[in-house]
Tab-separated table of C-alpha atoms in Angstrom:
chain	number	residue	atom	x	y	z
A	1	MET	CA	17.496	-15.010	-12.770
A	2	LEU	CA	17.385	-15.512	-8.996
A	3	ILE	CA	14.861	-13.141	-7.422
A	4	ASN	CA	15.988	-11.732	-4.054
A	5	LEU	CA	12.835	-11.034	-2.076
A	6	GLY	CA	11.982	-9.228	1.161
A	7	LEU	CA	8.830	-10.211	3.046
A	8	PHE	CA	7.387	-7.765	5.583
A	9	ASP	CA	4.180	-8.383	7.531
A	10	ASP	CA	3.494	-8.081	11.249
A	11	HIS	CA	1.599	-11.402	11.333
A	12	ASP	CA	3.966	-14.341	11.761
A	13	ILE	CA	1.463	-16.799	10.309
A	14	VAL	CA	1.072	-14.745	7.114
A	15	ARG	CA	4.825	-14.584	6.610
A	16	ALA	CA	5.140	-18.299	7.309
A	17	GLY	CA	2.495	-19.125	4.714
A	18	PHE	CA	4.045	-16.900	2.079
A	19	ARG	CA	7.524	-18.199	2.913
A	20	TYR	CA	6.350	-21.787	2.408
A	21	ILE	CA	4.711	-21.006	-0.940
A	22	LEU	CA	7.685	-19.084	-2.296
A	23	SER	CA	10.283	-21.583	-1.029
A	24	GLN	CA	8.842	-24.164	-3.428
A	25	HIS	CA	10.297	-22.206	-6.359
A	26	SER	CA	14.040	-22.303	-7.043
A	27	ASP	CA	14.100	-18.890	-8.756
A	28	ILE	CA	12.890	-17.047	-5.623
A	29	GLU	CA	14.988	-16.613	-2.479
A	30	ILE	CA	13.780	-14.791	0.628
A	31	LYS	CA	16.681	-12.581	1.688
A	32	ALA	CA	14.976	-10.560	4.419
A	33	GLU	CA	11.913	-10.679	6.655
A	34	GLY	CA	10.421	-8.310	9.189
A	35	LYS	CA	7.277	-7.305	11.041
A	36	THR	CA	7.623	-3.501	11.072
A	37	GLY	CA	8.004	-0.751	8.514
A	38	ARG	CA	11.349	0.277	9.936
A	39	GLU	CA	12.665	-3.269	9.559
A	40	ALA	CA	11.533	-3.179	5.942
A	41	LEU	CA	13.378	0.079	5.298
A	42	ALA	CA	16.523	-1.226	7.013
A	43	ALA	CA	16.462	-4.279	4.741
A	44	VAL	CA	15.983	-2.122	1.650
A	45	ARG	CA	19.107	-0.189	2.633
A	46	SER	CA	21.265	-3.196	3.519
A	47	GLN	CA	20.103	-6.040	1.272
A	48	ASP	CA	20.269	-6.464	-2.495
A	49	LEU	CA	16.526	-6.938	-2.933
A	50	HIS	CA	14.780	-7.146	-6.283
A	51	VAL	CA	11.229	-7.385	-4.890
A	52	ALA	CA	9.684	-6.422	-1.537
A	53	VAL	CA	6.261	-7.626	-0.380
A	54	ILE	CA	5.029	-5.118	2.202
A	55	ASP	CA	1.855	-5.227	4.296
A	56	LEU	CA	-0.323	-2.125	4.070
A	57	SER	CA	-0.943	-2.086	7.848
A	58	MET	CA	2.024	-2.413	10.183
A	59	PRO	CA	2.541	-1.290	13.790
A	60	ASP	CA	4.849	1.656	13.173
A	61	LEU	CA	4.735	2.916	9.579
A	62	SER	CA	1.948	2.245	7.110
A	63	GLY	CA	2.716	0.348	3.928
A	64	MET	CA	2.161	3.573	1.993
A	65	ASP	CA	4.829	5.337	4.082
A	66	VAL	CA	7.249	2.447	3.608
A	67	LEU	CA	6.517	2.389	-0.129
A	68	LYS	CA	7.356	6.062	-0.541
A	69	GLN	CA	10.535	5.916	1.545
A	70	ALA	CA	11.726	2.629	0.032
A	71	LYS	CA	11.343	4.007	-3.513
A	72	ALA	CA	13.363	7.059	-2.467
A	73	ILE	CA	16.126	4.790	-1.154
A	74	LYS	CA	16.070	2.364	-4.083
A	75	PRO	CA	13.954	3.571	-7.029
A	76	GLU	CA	14.487	0.374	-9.032
A	77	LEU	CA	13.028	-1.851	-6.285
A	78	SER	CA	9.752	-3.533	-7.243
A	79	ILE	CA	7.232	-3.333	-4.399
A	80	LEU	CA	4.080	-5.398	-3.979
A	81	ILE	CA	1.677	-4.023	-1.376
A	82	LEU	CA	-0.158	-6.694	0.586
A	83	SER	CA	-3.507	-6.123	2.298
A	84	ALA	CA	-6.473	-7.860	3.872
A	85	TYR	CA	-8.606	-5.280	2.060
A	86	SER	CA	-9.698	-5.727	-1.544
A	87	GLU	CA	-8.538	-3.924	-4.680
A	88	ASP	CA	-11.694	-1.821	-4.583
A	89	GLN	CA	-10.529	-0.111	-1.404
A	90	TYR	CA	-6.811	0.470	-1.967
A	91	GLY	CA	-5.640	-0.980	-5.266
A	92	LEU	CA	-5.693	2.133	-7.437
A	93	ASN	CA	-4.184	4.370	-4.762
A	94	VAL	CA	-1.366	1.897	-4.190
A	95	LEU	CA	-0.537	1.884	-7.903
A	96	LYS	CA	-0.703	5.699	-8.030
A	97	ALA	CA	1.747	5.843	-5.128
A	98	GLY	CA	4.341	3.895	-7.113
A	99	ALA	CA	3.789	0.255	-6.175
A	100	SER	CA	4.390	-2.402	-8.808
A	101	GLY	CA	1.245	-4.244	-7.748
A	102	PHE	CA	-1.375	-4.919	-5.095
A	103	LEU	CA	-1.969	-8.309	-3.474
A	104	SER	CA	-4.974	-9.402	-1.445
A	105	LYS	CA	-4.183	-11.800	1.393
A	106	GLU	CA	-6.873	-14.051	-0.049
A	107	LEU	CA	-4.973	-14.612	-3.296
A	108	ALA	CA	-4.130	-18.102	-4.541
A	109	ALA	CA	-0.595	-19.462	-4.255
A	110	GLU	CA	-0.003	-19.353	-8.007
A	111	GLN	CA	-1.057	-15.692	-8.098
A	112	LEU	CA	1.568	-14.811	-5.488
A	113	VAL	CA	4.336	-16.499	-7.449
A	114	SER	CA	3.127	-14.971	-10.710
A	115	ALA	CA	3.032	-11.493	-9.140
A	116	VAL	CA	6.580	-11.784	-7.797
A	117	ARG	CA	7.941	-12.958	-11.146
A	118	THR	CA	6.016	-10.292	-13.055
A	119	VAL	CA	7.303	-7.339	-11.038
A	120	ALA	CA	10.830	-8.782	-10.858
A	121	ALA	CA	10.832	-8.611	-14.661
A	122	GLY	CA	10.100	-4.883	-14.448
A	123	ARG	CA	6.382	-5.064	-15.214
A	124	ARG	CA	3.362	-4.183	-13.100
A	125	TYR	CA	1.186	-6.901	-11.641
A	126	ILE	CA	-2.434	-5.910	-12.207
A	127	SER	CA	-5.217	-8.325	-11.316
A	128	PRO	CA	-8.244	-8.670	-13.631
A	129	ARG	CA	-10.313	-6.646	-11.129
A	130	LEU	CA	-7.776	-3.800	-11.007
A	131	SER	CA	-7.468	-3.860	-14.781
A	132	GLU	CA	-11.225	-3.389	-15.038
A	133	MET	CA	-11.156	-0.527	-12.543
A	134	LEU	CA	-8.341	1.196	-14.446
A	135	ALA	CA	-10.230	0.862	-17.731
A	136	LEU	CA	-13.427	2.226	-16.224
A	137	GLY	CA	-11.540	5.100	-14.642
A	138	LEU	CA	-9.842	6.023	-17.916
A	139	THR	CA	-13.070	6.007	-19.873
A	140	GLN	CA	-14.981	7.695	-17.019
A	141	ASP	CA	-17.812	5.193	-17.341
A	142	ILE	CA	-18.358	5.198	-13.597
A	143	GLU	CA	-18.360	7.734	-10.813
A	144	GLN	CA	-15.199	7.297	-8.758
A	145	PRO	CA	-15.518	6.873	-4.983
A	146	PRO	CA	-14.370	10.060	-3.213
A	147	HIS	CA	-11.151	8.545	-1.803
A	148	LEU	CA	-9.979	7.622	-5.321
A	149	ARG	CA	-10.058	11.291	-6.308
A	150	LEU	CA	-7.314	12.127	-3.824
A	151	SER	CA	-3.716	12.712	-4.817
A	152	GLU	CA	-1.034	10.382	-3.467
A	153	ARG	CA	-0.149	12.733	-0.586
A	154	GLU	CA	-3.785	13.514	0.198
A	155	PHE	CA	-4.578	9.810	0.405
A	156	GLN	CA	-1.555	9.243	2.623
A	157	ILE	CA	-2.815	11.872	5.062
A	158	PHE	CA	-6.409	10.655	4.770
A	159	SER	CA	-5.239	7.150	5.775
A	160	LYS	CA	-3.698	8.566	8.952
A	161	LEU	CA	-6.573	10.878	9.864
A	162	VAL	CA	-9.143	8.072	9.746
A	163	VAL	CA	-7.254	6.041	12.361
A	164	GLY	CA	-7.098	9.002	14.741
A	165	ARG	CA	-3.655	10.487	14.071
A	166	SER	CA	-3.470	14.198	14.883
A	167	VAL	CA	-2.147	16.840	12.502
A	168	THR	CA	0.993	17.159	14.647
A	169	GLU	CA	1.594	13.407	14.655
A	170	ILE	CA	1.098	13.186	10.890
A	171	ALA	CA	3.490	16.094	10.377
A	172	ASP	CA	6.135	14.240	12.413
A	173	ASP	CA	5.503	10.971	10.528
A	174	LEU	CA	5.875	12.602	7.112
A	175	CYS	CA	8.513	15.217	7.977
A	176	LEU	CA	6.150	18.043	7.027
A	177	SER	CA	5.064	21.160	8.880
A	178	SER	CA	1.768	21.091	10.746
A	179	LYS	CA	0.591	23.952	8.532
A	180	THR	CA	1.242	21.889	5.389
A	181	VAL	CA	-0.640	18.889	6.811
A	182	SER	CA	-3.551	21.166	7.776
A	183	THR	CA	-3.657	22.484	4.204
A	184	TYR	CA	-3.776	18.945	2.811
A	185	ARG	CA	-6.474	18.052	5.349
A	186	SER	CA	-8.630	20.988	4.264
A	187	ARG	CA	-8.123	20.115	0.614
A	188	LEU	CA	-9.054	16.463	0.980
A	189	LEU	CA	-12.105	17.295	3.104
A	190	GLU	CA	-13.282	19.630	0.345
A	191	LYS	CA	-12.630	17.059	-2.392
A	192	MET	CA	-14.558	14.390	-0.516
A	193	GLY	CA	-17.387	16.678	0.523
A	194	PHE	CA	-16.862	16.307	4.288
A	195	ARG	CA	-16.378	18.754	7.158
A	196	THR	CA	-14.689	16.860	10.008
A	197	ASN	CA	-12.281	14.023	10.769
A	198	ALA	CA	-15.237	12.105	12.204
A	199	ASP	CA	-16.906	12.284	8.775
A	200	LEU	CA	-13.755	10.822	7.232
A	201	THR	CA	-13.594	8.001	9.749
A	202	GLN	CA	-17.275	7.168	9.260
A	203	TYR	CA	-16.709	7.057	5.493
A	204	ALA	CA	-13.635	4.831	5.919
A	205	VAL	CA	-15.542	2.351	8.104
A	206	LYS	CA	-18.551	2.299	5.768
A	207	ASN	CA	-16.327	1.608	2.764
A	208	ASN	CA	-14.190	-1.033	4.537
A	209	LEU	CA	-11.055	1.105	4.414
A	210	ILE	CA	-10.527	0.435	8.113
A	211	THR	CA	-12.095	-2.045	10.498
């Protein structure tokens, strides 16, 4: 089976490196590339993609936003979320949001190829570290970090609040009312035990969720 792949990252050098690695394998063909979330969504609509590799942080839409919208456009599409952050920060939330797997930008070449082939076959790609985290979470052997207790939508809004997006801006991004976003904000603050957006941002920086 030839795997039609889309590669979306705002760093040209990252895309070039991934393109080189994947081009060495005859069963993988890169059908689309882009550096913004909107370019990714346009490719999902217009190209017959089997797998999309999407960066978590892009200039316009976050990878989480693109993931949600892309799955609405094409539910059968397998999506690998790519990030400079480790599985500990975002891996579980990415899987909860519907991704087929999470890739660190520090992964080895063979892991990238294996991940693409795994999700193209309809399975999830779960690294040994993520597998361990899932097992610990299921057996409740460890206390989960506060951000892992959030629902998919709460985490989506949390990710925007910590980089300084206002309630109005988030409402526009997600096509929600400002009142709905405010309700989610209050709920996630309560779940995490914080009072202000500044508390959220401080937590995000301390836990390497943002730089």
